[in-house]
Coordinates of C-alpha atoms and ligand atoms in Angstrom, one line a residue:
Chain A
M243 CA 135.0 70.9 135.3
E244 CA 134.9 73.8 137.7
N245 CA 136.5 76.0 135.1
F246 CA 133.8 74.9 132.6
L247 CA 131.0 75.7 135.0
Q248 CA 132.5 79.1 135.9
Q249 CA 132.9 80.0 132.3
L250 CA 129.4 79.0 131.5
I251 CA 128.1 81.4 134.2
N252 CA 130.3 84.2 132.9
G253 CA 129.4 83.5 129.3
V254 CA 125.7 83.6 129.9
T255 CA 126.0 86.8 131.8
L256 CA 128.0 88.4 129.0
G257 CA 125.7 86.9 126.4
A258 CA 122.6 88.4 128.0
I259 CA 124.2 91.9 127.6
Y260 CA 125.0 91.2 123.9
G261 CA 121.6 89.8 123.3
L262 CA 119.9 93.0 124.6
I263 CA 122.0 95.2 122.3
A264 CA 121.6 92.8 119.4
I265 CA 117.8 93.2 119.4
G266 CA 118.2 96.9 118.6
Y267 CA 120.3 96.1 115.5
T268 CA 118.0 93.4 114.3
M269 CA 114.8 95.4 114.8
V270 CA 116.0 98.5 113.0
F271 CA 117.4 96.3 110.2
G272 CA 114.1 94.5 110.0
I273 CA 112.0 97.6 109.6
I274 CA 114.2 99.9 107.5
G275 CA 116.9 97.7 106.2
M276 CA 119.6 99.8 107.7
V277 CA 122.6 98.6 109.8
N278 CA 122.4 101.1 112.6
F279 CA 126.1 101.8 113.2
A280 CA 125.4 104.2 116.0
H281 CA 123.6 101.6 118.1
G282 CA 126.8 100.6 120.0
D283 CA 127.4 104.2 120.9
V284 CA 123.8 104.6 122.0
F285 CA 124.6 101.6 124.3
M286 CA 127.7 103.4 125.6
L287 CA 125.8 106.6 126.1
S288 CA 123.2 104.7 128.2
A289 CA 125.9 103.4 130.4
F290 CA 127.0 106.9 131.1
I291 CA 123.5 108.1 131.7
A292 CA 123.0 105.2 134.1
L293 CA 126.3 106.0 135.9
I294 CA 125.4 109.7 136.3
I295 CA 122.0 108.9 137.8
Y296 CA 123.5 106.2 140.0
L297 CA 126.1 108.7 141.3
A298 CA 123.5 111.4 141.8
M299 CA 121.3 109.2 143.8
T300 CA 123.9 107.5 146.0
Q301 CA 126.3 110.4 146.5
I302 CA 124.3 113.6 146.2
L303 CA 120.9 112.4 147.4
G304 CA 122.4 109.8 149.7
V305 CA 119.9 107.1 148.9
T306 CA 121.1 103.8 150.5
A307 CA 118.4 101.4 149.4
L308 CA 120.3 99.9 146.6
G309 CA 117.5 97.8 145.2
L310 CA 115.5 101.0 144.8
V311 CA 118.5 102.9 143.4
F312 CA 119.0 100.2 140.8
L313 CA 115.4 100.2 139.7
I314 CA 115.3 104.0 139.3
V315 CA 118.6 104.0 137.5
L316 CA 117.4 101.4 135.1
V317 CA 114.1 103.0 134.3
C318 CA 115.6 106.5 133.9
A319 CA 118.4 105.2 131.7
M320 CA 115.8 103.4 129.6
A321 CA 113.6 106.5 129.2
L322 CA 116.4 109.0 128.6
T323 CA 118.3 106.7 126.1
A324 CA 115.0 106.1 124.3
L325 CA 114.5 109.8 124.0
W326 CA 118.0 110.3 122.6
N327 CA 117.5 107.6 120.0
W328 CA 114.1 108.9 119.1
A329 CA 115.7 112.3 118.4
I330 CA 118.6 110.7 116.5
E331 CA 116.2 109.0 114.2
R332 CA 114.2 112.2 113.6
V333 CA 117.3 114.3 112.9
A334 CA 119.7 111.9 111.2
Y335 CA 117.7 109.1 109.5
R336 CA 114.2 110.1 108.8
P337 CA 115.1 113.0 106.5
L338 CA 117.1 110.6 104.4
R339 CA 114.4 108.0 103.9
G340 CA 113.7 107.7 100.2
S341 CA 117.2 108.9 99.5
F342 CA 119.8 106.6 98.0
R343 CA 120.3 103.4 100.0
L344 CA 123.7 104.2 101.6
A345 CA 122.6 107.7 102.8
P346 CA 121.2 106.6 106.2
L347 CA 124.1 104.2 106.7
I348 CA 126.6 107.0 106.2
S349 CA 124.6 109.2 108.5
A350 CA 124.6 106.4 111.1
I351 CA 128.4 106.2 111.0
G352 CA 128.5 110.0 111.4
M353 CA 126.2 109.7 114.4
S354 CA 128.3 107.0 115.9
I355 CA 131.4 109.2 115.7
F356 CA 129.4 112.2 117.0
L357 CA 128.1 110.3 120.1
A358 CA 131.6 108.9 121.0
N359 CA 133.2 112.3 120.7
F360 CA 130.3 114.0 122.5
V361 CA 130.7 111.8 125.5
Q362 CA 134.5 112.1 125.3
V363 CA 134.2 115.9 125.5
V364 CA 131.6 116.1 128.2
Q365 CA 132.8 113.2 130.3
G366 CA 136.5 113.2 129.5
P367 CA 138.6 110.5 127.8
R368 CA 139.6 108.5 130.9
N369 CA 137.9 105.5 132.3
K370 CA 135.1 106.4 134.8
P371 CA 135.1 104.1 137.8
V372 CA 131.8 102.9 139.1
P373 CA 131.3 102.6 142.9
P374 CA 130.7 98.9 143.6
I375 CA 127.1 97.7 143.9
F376 CA 125.7 94.3 144.8
T377 CA 129.1 92.8 145.6
D378 CA 127.9 89.6 147.3
V379 CA 128.8 86.3 145.7
I380 CA 127.4 82.8 146.1
H381 CA 129.9 79.9 146.2
V382 CA 128.4 77.3 143.9
T383 CA 131.1 74.8 144.6
S384 CA 134.0 74.9 147.1
G385 CA 136.9 72.7 148.0
G386 CA 138.1 72.1 144.4
A387 CA 140.9 73.8 142.6
F388 CA 139.0 77.0 143.0
D389 CA 135.5 77.9 144.0
V390 CA 132.9 78.4 141.3
T391 CA 131.1 81.6 142.1
L392 CA 127.9 83.2 141.0
S393 CA 127.7 86.9 141.9
Y394 CA 124.5 88.7 142.8
K395 CA 125.3 91.0 139.9
Q396 CA 125.2 88.0 137.5
I397 CA 121.9 86.8 138.9
L398 CA 120.6 90.3 138.5
I399 CA 121.8 90.6 134.9
V400 CA 120.3 87.3 133.8
G401 CA 117.1 87.9 135.8
V402 CA 116.5 91.4 134.5
T403 CA 117.3 90.4 131.0
G404 CA 114.9 87.5 131.2
V405 CA 112.1 89.6 132.6
L406 CA 112.6 92.3 130.0
L407 CA 112.9 89.9 127.1
L408 CA 109.6 88.4 128.2
A409 CA 107.9 91.8 128.4
F410 CA 109.4 92.7 125.0
W411 CA 108.3 89.4 123.5
Y412 CA 104.8 90.1 124.8
L413 CA 104.8 93.6 123.3
V414 CA 105.9 92.5 119.9
Q415 CA 103.8 89.3 119.6
K416 CA 100.6 90.2 121.5
T417 CA 99.8 93.9 121.4
A418 CA 98.5 96.1 118.6
L419 CA 101.7 98.1 118.6
G420 CA 103.8 95.0 118.2
R421 CA 101.5 93.8 115.4
A422 CA 101.9 97.2 113.6
Q423 CA 105.6 96.9 114.0
R424 CA 105.7 93.5 112.5
A425 CA 103.4 94.6 109.7
C426 CA 105.8 97.4 108.8
E427 CA 108.6 95.0 108.8
Q428 CA 106.8 92.7 106.3
D429 CA 105.2 95.3 104.0
R430 CA 105.4 99.0 104.8
T431 CA 103.1 100.1 102.0
M432 CA 100.4 97.6 102.9
A433 CA 100.7 98.6 106.6
A434 CA 100.1 102.2 105.6
L435 CA 97.1 101.2 103.5
L436 CA 95.6 99.7 106.6
G437 CA 96.0 102.9 108.6
V438 CA 99.4 102.2 110.3
D439 CA 101.5 105.4 110.8
V440 CA 104.7 104.0 109.4
D441 CA 106.9 106.8 110.6
R442 CA 105.6 106.6 114.1
T443 CA 106.2 102.8 114.1
I444 CA 109.8 103.3 112.9
S445 CA 110.2 105.8 115.8
L446 CA 108.8 103.2 118.2
T447 CA 111.4 100.7 116.9
F448 CA 114.2 103.1 117.7
I449 CA 112.7 103.7 121.1
I450 CA 112.4 100.1 122.0
G451 CA 115.9 99.3 120.7
A452 CA 117.4 102.1 122.7
A453 CA 115.5 101.1 125.9
L454 CA 116.8 97.5 125.6
A455 CA 120.3 98.8 124.9
A456 CA 120.0 101.0 128.0
V457 CA 119.2 97.9 130.1
A458 CA 122.4 96.4 128.7
G459 CA 124.3 99.7 129.4
T460 CA 123.1 99.8 133.0
L461 CA 124.0 96.2 133.6
Y462 CA 127.4 96.5 131.8
M463 CA 128.3 99.6 133.9
M464 CA 127.5 97.8 137.1
Y465 CA 129.1 94.5 136.1
Y466 CA 132.5 95.8 134.8
G467 CA 132.7 98.8 137.3
V468 CA 134.1 101.1 134.7
V469 CA 132.9 102.9 131.6
N470 CA 134.7 104.7 128.8
F471 CA 133.5 106.8 125.8
S472 CA 135.0 104.2 123.5
D473 CA 133.0 101.4 125.0
G474 CA 130.4 101.5 122.2
F475 CA 132.6 100.1 119.6
T476 CA 133.6 96.6 120.6
P477 CA 130.4 95.5 122.4
G478 CA 128.5 97.1 119.5
V479 CA 130.3 95.1 116.9
K480 CA 129.9 91.9 119.0
A481 CA 126.2 92.5 119.4
F482 CA 126.0 93.2 115.7
T483 CA 127.8 89.9 115.1
A484 CA 125.3 88.2 117.4
A485 CA 122.4 89.7 115.3
V486 CA 124.0 88.4 112.1
L487 CA 124.8 85.0 113.6
G488 CA 121.2 84.6 114.8
G489 CA 119.9 85.8 111.5
I490 CA 119.5 89.5 111.1
G491 CA 115.8 90.5 111.3
S492 CA 115.0 87.6 113.7
L493 CA 114.3 88.6 117.3
P494 CA 114.9 85.1 118.9
G495 CA 117.9 84.9 116.6
A496 CA 119.4 88.1 118.3
V497 CA 119.0 86.6 121.7
I498 CA 120.4 83.2 120.8
G499 CA 123.2 84.9 118.8
G500 CA 124.0 87.1 121.8
L501 CA 124.2 84.1 124.1
L502 CA 126.4 82.2 121.7
I503 CA 128.8 85.1 121.2
G504 CA 129.0 85.6 125.0
L505 CA 129.8 81.9 125.5
I506 CA 132.3 81.7 122.7
E507 CA 134.1 84.8 123.8
T508 CA 134.3 83.6 127.4
F509 CA 135.4 80.1 126.6
W510 CA 137.8 81.3 124.1
S511 CA 139.4 83.6 126.7
A512 CA 139.5 80.8 129.2
Y513 CA 140.9 78.0 127.1
F514 CA 142.9 79.7 124.4
S515 CA 143.9 83.3 124.7
S516 CA 142.1 86.3 126.2
D517 CA 144.3 88.5 124.0
Y518 CA 142.5 87.2 120.9
K519 CA 138.9 87.1 122.3
D520 CA 137.8 90.0 120.1
V521 CA 139.4 88.3 117.1
A522 CA 137.2 85.3 117.8
A523 CA 134.0 87.3 117.7
F524 CA 135.0 89.1 114.6
S525 CA 136.1 85.9 112.9
I526 CA 132.6 84.6 113.6
L527 CA 131.1 87.6 111.9
V528 CA 133.2 87.1 108.8
I529 CA 132.6 83.4 108.7
T530 CA 128.9 83.8 109.1
L531 CA 128.6 86.4 106.4
I532 CA 130.5 84.2 104.0
F533 CA 129.1 80.8 104.7
M534 CA 125.7 81.5 106.3
P535 CA 124.6 85.0 105.5
S536 CA 121.0 84.4 106.6
G537 CA 122.2 83.2 110.0
L538 CA 120.8 80.5 112.3
L539 CA 117.2 81.6 112.3
G540 CA 117.1 84.1 109.5
R541 CA 115.1 84.0 106.3
P542 CA 117.0 82.7 103.3
E543 CA 116.9 86.1 101.7
V544 CA 116.0 89.4 103.3
E545 CA 113.8 91.1 100.7
K546 CA 113.8 94.8 101.0
V547 CA 112.0 97.4 98.9
Chain B
M888 CA 72.1 114.3 92.8
S889 CA 74.3 113.8 95.8
A890 CA 78.1 114.5 95.8
P891 CA 80.4 111.7 94.8
L892 CA 82.0 109.7 97.6
L893 CA 85.3 109.5 95.6
S894 CA 86.1 111.9 92.8
I895 CA 89.3 111.6 90.8
Q896 CA 89.9 114.7 88.7
K897 CA 92.4 115.0 85.8
L898 CA 94.8 112.7 87.7
E899 CA 98.3 112.3 86.4
A900 CA 100.8 110.0 88.0
A901 CA 104.2 108.5 87.1
Y902 CA 106.8 106.1 88.2
G903 CA 110.0 108.0 87.7
Q904 CA 110.1 108.7 84.0
I905 CA 107.3 106.3 83.2
V906 CA 104.0 108.2 83.0
A907 CA 101.2 105.8 84.0
L908 CA 98.2 108.1 84.3
K909 CA 97.5 110.9 81.8
G910 CA 94.5 112.7 83.2
V911 CA 92.0 110.3 84.6
D912 CA 88.5 111.5 85.6
L913 CA 86.4 109.1 87.6
D914 CA 83.5 109.4 90.1
I915 CA 82.0 107.0 92.5
M916 CA 78.7 107.8 94.1
P917 CA 77.7 106.6 97.6
G918 CA 76.3 103.1 97.3
E919 CA 77.6 102.6 93.8
I920 CA 79.7 99.7 92.4
V921 CA 82.0 101.2 89.8
T922 CA 84.4 99.2 87.7
V923 CA 87.4 100.1 85.7
I924 CA 88.3 97.6 83.0
G925 CA 91.2 97.6 80.6
G926 CA 94.1 95.5 79.4
N927 CA 97.3 94.7 81.1
G928 CA 99.4 97.9 81.8
A929 CA 96.5 100.3 81.2
G930 CA 96.9 102.0 84.5
K931 CA 94.1 100.4 86.6
S932 CA 96.2 99.4 89.6
T933 CA 98.0 102.7 89.5
T934 CA 94.7 104.6 89.6
M935 CA 93.7 102.6 92.7
M936 CA 97.0 103.0 94.5
S937 CA 97.4 106.7 93.7
V938 CA 94.2 107.3 95.8
F939 CA 96.5 106.4 98.7
G940 CA 99.3 108.5 97.2
R941 CA 101.4 105.5 95.9
P942 CA 102.5 106.9 93.5
R943 CA 101.6 110.5 94.4
A944 CA 99.6 112.5 91.9
S945 CA 101.8 114.7 89.8
A946 CA 98.8 116.7 88.7
G947 CA 95.0 116.6 89.4
K948 CA 93.0 116.0 92.5
I949 CA 91.5 113.3 94.5
I950 CA 88.5 114.2 96.6
F951 CA 87.0 111.8 99.2
D952 CA 83.7 112.7 100.9
G953 CA 84.3 116.3 100.1
Q954 CA 87.8 116.4 101.4
D955 CA 90.9 116.9 99.2
I956 CA 93.1 113.9 100.0
T957 CA 95.6 114.3 97.2
H958 CA 98.5 115.1 99.5
K959 CA 97.4 113.2 102.7
P960 CA 99.6 110.4 104.1
A961 CA 98.3 107.0 103.2
H962 CA 97.5 106.0 106.8
E963 CA 95.3 109.0 107.3
I964 CA 93.4 108.2 104.1
A965 CA 92.8 104.7 105.4
R966 CA 91.5 106.1 108.6
M967 CA 88.9 108.1 106.6
G968 CA 87.3 104.8 105.6
L969 CA 89.0 103.6 102.4
A970 CA 90.2 100.1 102.3
Q971 CA 91.9 98.3 99.5
S972 CA 92.6 94.7 98.5
P973 CA 95.6 95.6 96.3
E974 CA 97.2 94.0 93.3
G975 CA 99.2 91.1 94.4
R976 CA 97.1 90.8 97.6
R977 CA 99.9 91.8 99.8
I978 CA 99.1 89.5 102.7
F979 CA 101.6 89.8 105.6
P980 CA 103.4 86.5 104.9
R981 CA 104.7 85.9 108.4
M982 CA 101.5 86.7 110.2
S983 CA 98.7 84.3 110.8
V984 CA 95.3 84.6 109.1
L985 CA 93.9 86.0 112.4
E986 CA 96.7 88.6 112.7
N987 CA 96.1 89.7 109.1
L988 CA 92.5 90.2 109.9
Q989 CA 93.4 92.1 113.1
M990 CA 95.6 94.4 111.0
G991 CA 92.5 95.1 108.9
A992 CA 90.5 95.9 112.0
S993 CA 93.1 98.1 113.7
V994 CA 92.0 101.3 111.9
D995 CA 88.6 100.8 113.5
G996 CA 90.2 100.4 117.0
M997 CA 89.2 96.7 117.0
A998 CA 85.8 97.9 118.2
H999 CA 83.7 95.4 116.3
F1000 CA 86.4 92.7 116.0
Q1001 CA 84.6 89.6 117.2
A1002 CA 81.4 90.3 115.4
D1003 CA 83.1 91.1 112.1
L1004 CA 85.4 88.1 112.4
E1005 CA 82.3 85.8 112.7
R1006 CA 80.9 87.5 109.6
M1007 CA 84.1 87.0 107.6
F1008 CA 84.0 83.3 108.6
D1009 CA 80.4 83.1 107.4
I1010 CA 81.4 84.6 104.1
F1011 CA 84.7 82.7 103.8
P1012 CA 84.5 79.5 105.8
R1013 CA 87.9 78.6 104.4
L1014 CA 89.5 81.3 106.5
K1015 CA 88.2 79.9 109.7
E1016 CA 89.9 76.6 108.9
R1017 CA 93.1 78.4 108.3
I1018 CA 93.0 80.8 111.2
D1019 CA 96.3 80.0 112.7
Q1020 CA 98.2 79.4 109.4
R1021 CA 100.7 81.9 108.2
G1022 CA 99.6 84.1 105.4
G1023 CA 102.5 83.2 103.2
T1024 CA 101.6 79.6 103.2
L1025 CA 98.0 80.1 101.9
S1026 CA 97.0 79.2 98.4
G1027 CA 96.4 82.0 95.9
G1028 CA 92.6 81.8 96.3
E1029 CA 92.8 81.7 100.1
Q1030 CA 95.1 84.8 100.0
Q1031 CA 92.6 86.6 97.8
M1032 CA 89.8 85.8 100.2
L1033 CA 92.0 87.0 103.1
A1034 CA 92.9 90.2 101.3
I1035 CA 89.2 91.0 100.8
A1036 CA 88.2 90.0 104.3
R1037 CA 91.1 92.1 105.7
A1038 CA 89.8 95.1 103.8
L1039 CA 86.3 94.5 105.0
M1040 CA 87.4 94.2 108.6
S1041 CA 87.9 98.0 108.8
R1042 CA 84.2 98.6 107.9
P1043 CA 85.2 100.8 105.0
R1044 CA 82.9 103.3 103.3
L1045 CA 84.6 102.6 100.1
L1046 CA 86.0 99.1 99.3
M1047 CA 88.6 99.0 96.6
L1048 CA 89.3 95.7 95.0
D1049 CA 92.1 95.2 92.4
E1050 CA 91.4 92.1 90.3
P1051 CA 89.8 90.0 93.0
S1052 CA 89.1 87.2 90.4
L1053 CA 92.8 86.9 89.5
G1054 CA 94.0 83.3 89.7
L1055 CA 90.7 82.0 91.2
A1056 CA 88.6 79.1 90.1
P1057 CA 85.3 80.2 88.4
L1058 CA 83.2 79.0 91.2
V1059 CA 85.2 81.0 93.8
V1060 CA 85.0 84.1 91.5
K1061 CA 81.3 83.8 91.4
Q1062 CA 81.2 83.4 95.1
I1063 CA 83.3 86.5 95.7
F1064 CA 81.2 88.6 93.2
D1065 CA 78.1 87.5 95.0
V1066 CA 79.6 88.6 98.3
I1067 CA 80.3 92.0 96.8
A1068 CA 76.8 92.3 95.4
D1069 CA 75.3 91.4 98.8
L1070 CA 77.4 93.9 100.7
N1071 CA 76.4 96.6 98.3
R1072 CA 72.8 95.7 98.3
N1073 CA 72.4 95.1 102.0
D1074 CA 74.9 97.5 103.6
G1075 CA 75.0 100.1 100.9
L1076 CA 78.8 99.6 100.6
S1077 CA 80.4 101.5 97.8
V1078 CA 82.8 99.5 95.7
F1079 CA 85.6 100.4 93.4
L1080 CA 86.4 97.4 91.3
V1081 CA 89.3 96.9 88.9
E1082 CA 89.1 93.9 86.7
Q1083 CA 90.5 92.3 83.6
N1084 CA 87.6 89.9 83.8
A1085 CA 85.4 92.5 82.1
F1086 CA 82.3 90.4 81.7
H1087 CA 81.7 89.6 85.4
A1088 CA 82.7 93.1 86.4
L1089 CA 80.4 94.9 84.0
K1090 CA 77.5 92.6 85.0
L1091 CA 78.1 93.4 88.6
A1092 CA 78.8 97.2 88.4
H1093 CA 76.3 100.0 88.2
R1094 CA 78.8 101.9 86.1
G1095 CA 82.0 101.2 84.4
Y1096 CA 85.0 103.0 82.8
V1097 CA 87.3 101.6 80.1
M1098 CA 90.9 102.5 80.5
V1099 CA 93.5 102.4 77.8
N1100 CA 97.1 103.5 78.1
G1101 CA 96.6 105.7 81.2
Q1102 CA 93.4 107.4 80.0
I1103 CA 89.6 106.8 80.2
T1104 CA 88.3 106.1 76.7
L1105 CA 84.7 105.1 77.5
S1106 CA 82.3 105.2 80.3
G1107 CA 78.7 104.3 80.9
T1108 CA 76.4 101.9 82.8
G1109 CA 77.5 98.4 83.1
R1110 CA 74.8 97.3 80.8
D1111 CA 75.6 99.8 78.1
L1112 CA 79.3 98.9 78.2
L1113 CA 78.4 95.2 78.0
A1114 CA 76.4 95.9 74.8
N1115 CA 79.0 98.3 73.3
P1116 CA 80.5 96.8 70.2
Q1117 CA 84.0 98.3 70.9
V1118 CA 84.0 96.9 74.4
R1119 CA 82.8 93.5 73.2
A1120 CA 85.5 93.4 70.5
A1121 CA 88.3 94.5 72.8
Y1122 CA 87.5 92.8 76.2
L1123 CA 84.7 90.3 75.8
E1124 CA 85.5 88.3 72.7
G1125 CA 86.4 84.8 73.5
A1126 CA 85.4 85.3 77.1
H1127 CA 82.2 83.6 78.0
Ligands
ADP125 N1 106.2 100.0 90.3 C1 106.3 100.4 89.0 N2 107.4 100.9 88.5 C2 107.4 101.3 87.3 N3 106.4 101.2 86.4 C3 105.3 100.7 86.8 C4 105.1 100.2 88.2 N4 103.9 99.8 88.3 C5 103.3 99.9 87.1 N5 104.1 100.5 86.2 C6 103.8 100.8 84.8 O1 102.7 101.7 84.8 C7 101.8 101.4 83.8 C8 100.4 101.0 84.4 O2 100.5 99.9 85.2 P1 99.3 99.3 86.1 O3 98.7 100.4 86.8 O4 99.9 98.2 86.9 O5 98.4 98.7 85.0 P2 97.2 97.7 85.2 O6 96.9 97.5 86.6 O7 96.1 98.3 84.4 O8 97.6 96.4 84.5 C9 102.4 100.2 83.1 O9 103.1 100.7 81.9 C10 103.4 99.6 84.0 O10 104.5 99.0 83.4
MG126 MG1 96.9 95.8 87.7

């Protein structure tokens, strides 16, 4: 029982991070029909950006108010990662729009390799340790076989994710920008006929996706206490799995898929084998693609023109 | 005589290898209702869409209000005051009726949204009943009304309608044509109307063009074309 509760807490934390990344996959797919292979690496890049700002603030500037530090790190990482992704779209994807279908996909794979290598070169190939932050834990139960704990970091991760998802939901559902975004997703030509600047809206999609990935990157960096240039791949594929499982193109699907993947991975590691936890996630990807290609909340067929 | 609001000059356009327009000339004066009639595949819809650059003109020119818009991006053309209810209606299927109308008004910065919304509800009371329903679940007739209302929400200077009568009951067709006539008479709205329903269209329009196989073969006032034996034989026999 205690083990179950603990795994539930850990799984939701991990799932929140996957869900944030998954939104970027699902939005880009929704609007231009492309699997953005570089998205995991954008997430990895954001973790490095967050780490650099965190180190600069605490060790060079000597800021000690950790709440403030966290907020600034988060906002700066979101802004800078968004800028990167905006530039990536302009340079690597937009010129290929209207080219053959696989062209942007190949370009995205190239961009993924470029980002990983770039970070490897400028930051080195070894794990970067992160000075601990928010180390307190709450003992939810005590006296059993072991204490069930909930760390401040976990509360922060779930809390920040919840708040940002709400803000994001509001943006997409209730604002003119979000409406234009959804219109482009449903019929780009018609959106243009109604005065929507489609290219600008696609840029916006990459910006939003990157900003949410940067939230995930910042939280991931703090939570695991270590980052590496290769960290884009595995979480990237898992978040992509989450997007597929939830139904690619569906925003609530991405969040639910993220939570499910986080929970499955955590419980699998706890009750079966942590050696095979990645295999579990990838098996889900394959099984979903074969038996339920439109996912849990997806549309039966994703029509793309 | 004043300058045309829209002037299409020697327009050619193609879909890949398929040449759809072979030198189309067409003018719409401010305040005029102009119709293009013709059989299936004549190039009517292509003419309308190519005004927005979809497909782009491979030769010729499109002038709106004195400005060459042949190579402008579609969204900038829309912002100049052209609105289209296109072939197939192209309602956003996963948006509510209200959101579809908001999309129409967004060009205009939503400035007159409430007032215009009330007006659309007066014209099409059906839309009011369906306000929260998703566009994709509307009937064909309701979608047609929504497409026209969405186009009107931007307060266009030129309203372009591609076969607004398609798939509608005669009573609804009459109602929609009455609405167009009213908007033209009372607000001076210019209308570019494409129709297979030649009888209604020519009765409504000030002037008309007959299109065959990507070319204009005849033009004249609506009344003249209605009386023209060739037009009668080709497009009006059997109808009404
Ligand atoms: N998307 C398209 N791709 C290829 N050919 C098209 C497309 N749309 C129309 N056409 C062709 O262009 C010609 C004109 O079509 P269209 O403008 O739709 O005619 P109309 O509206 O008068 O029925 C037809 O031969 C049609 O087959
Ligand atoms: Mg047509």
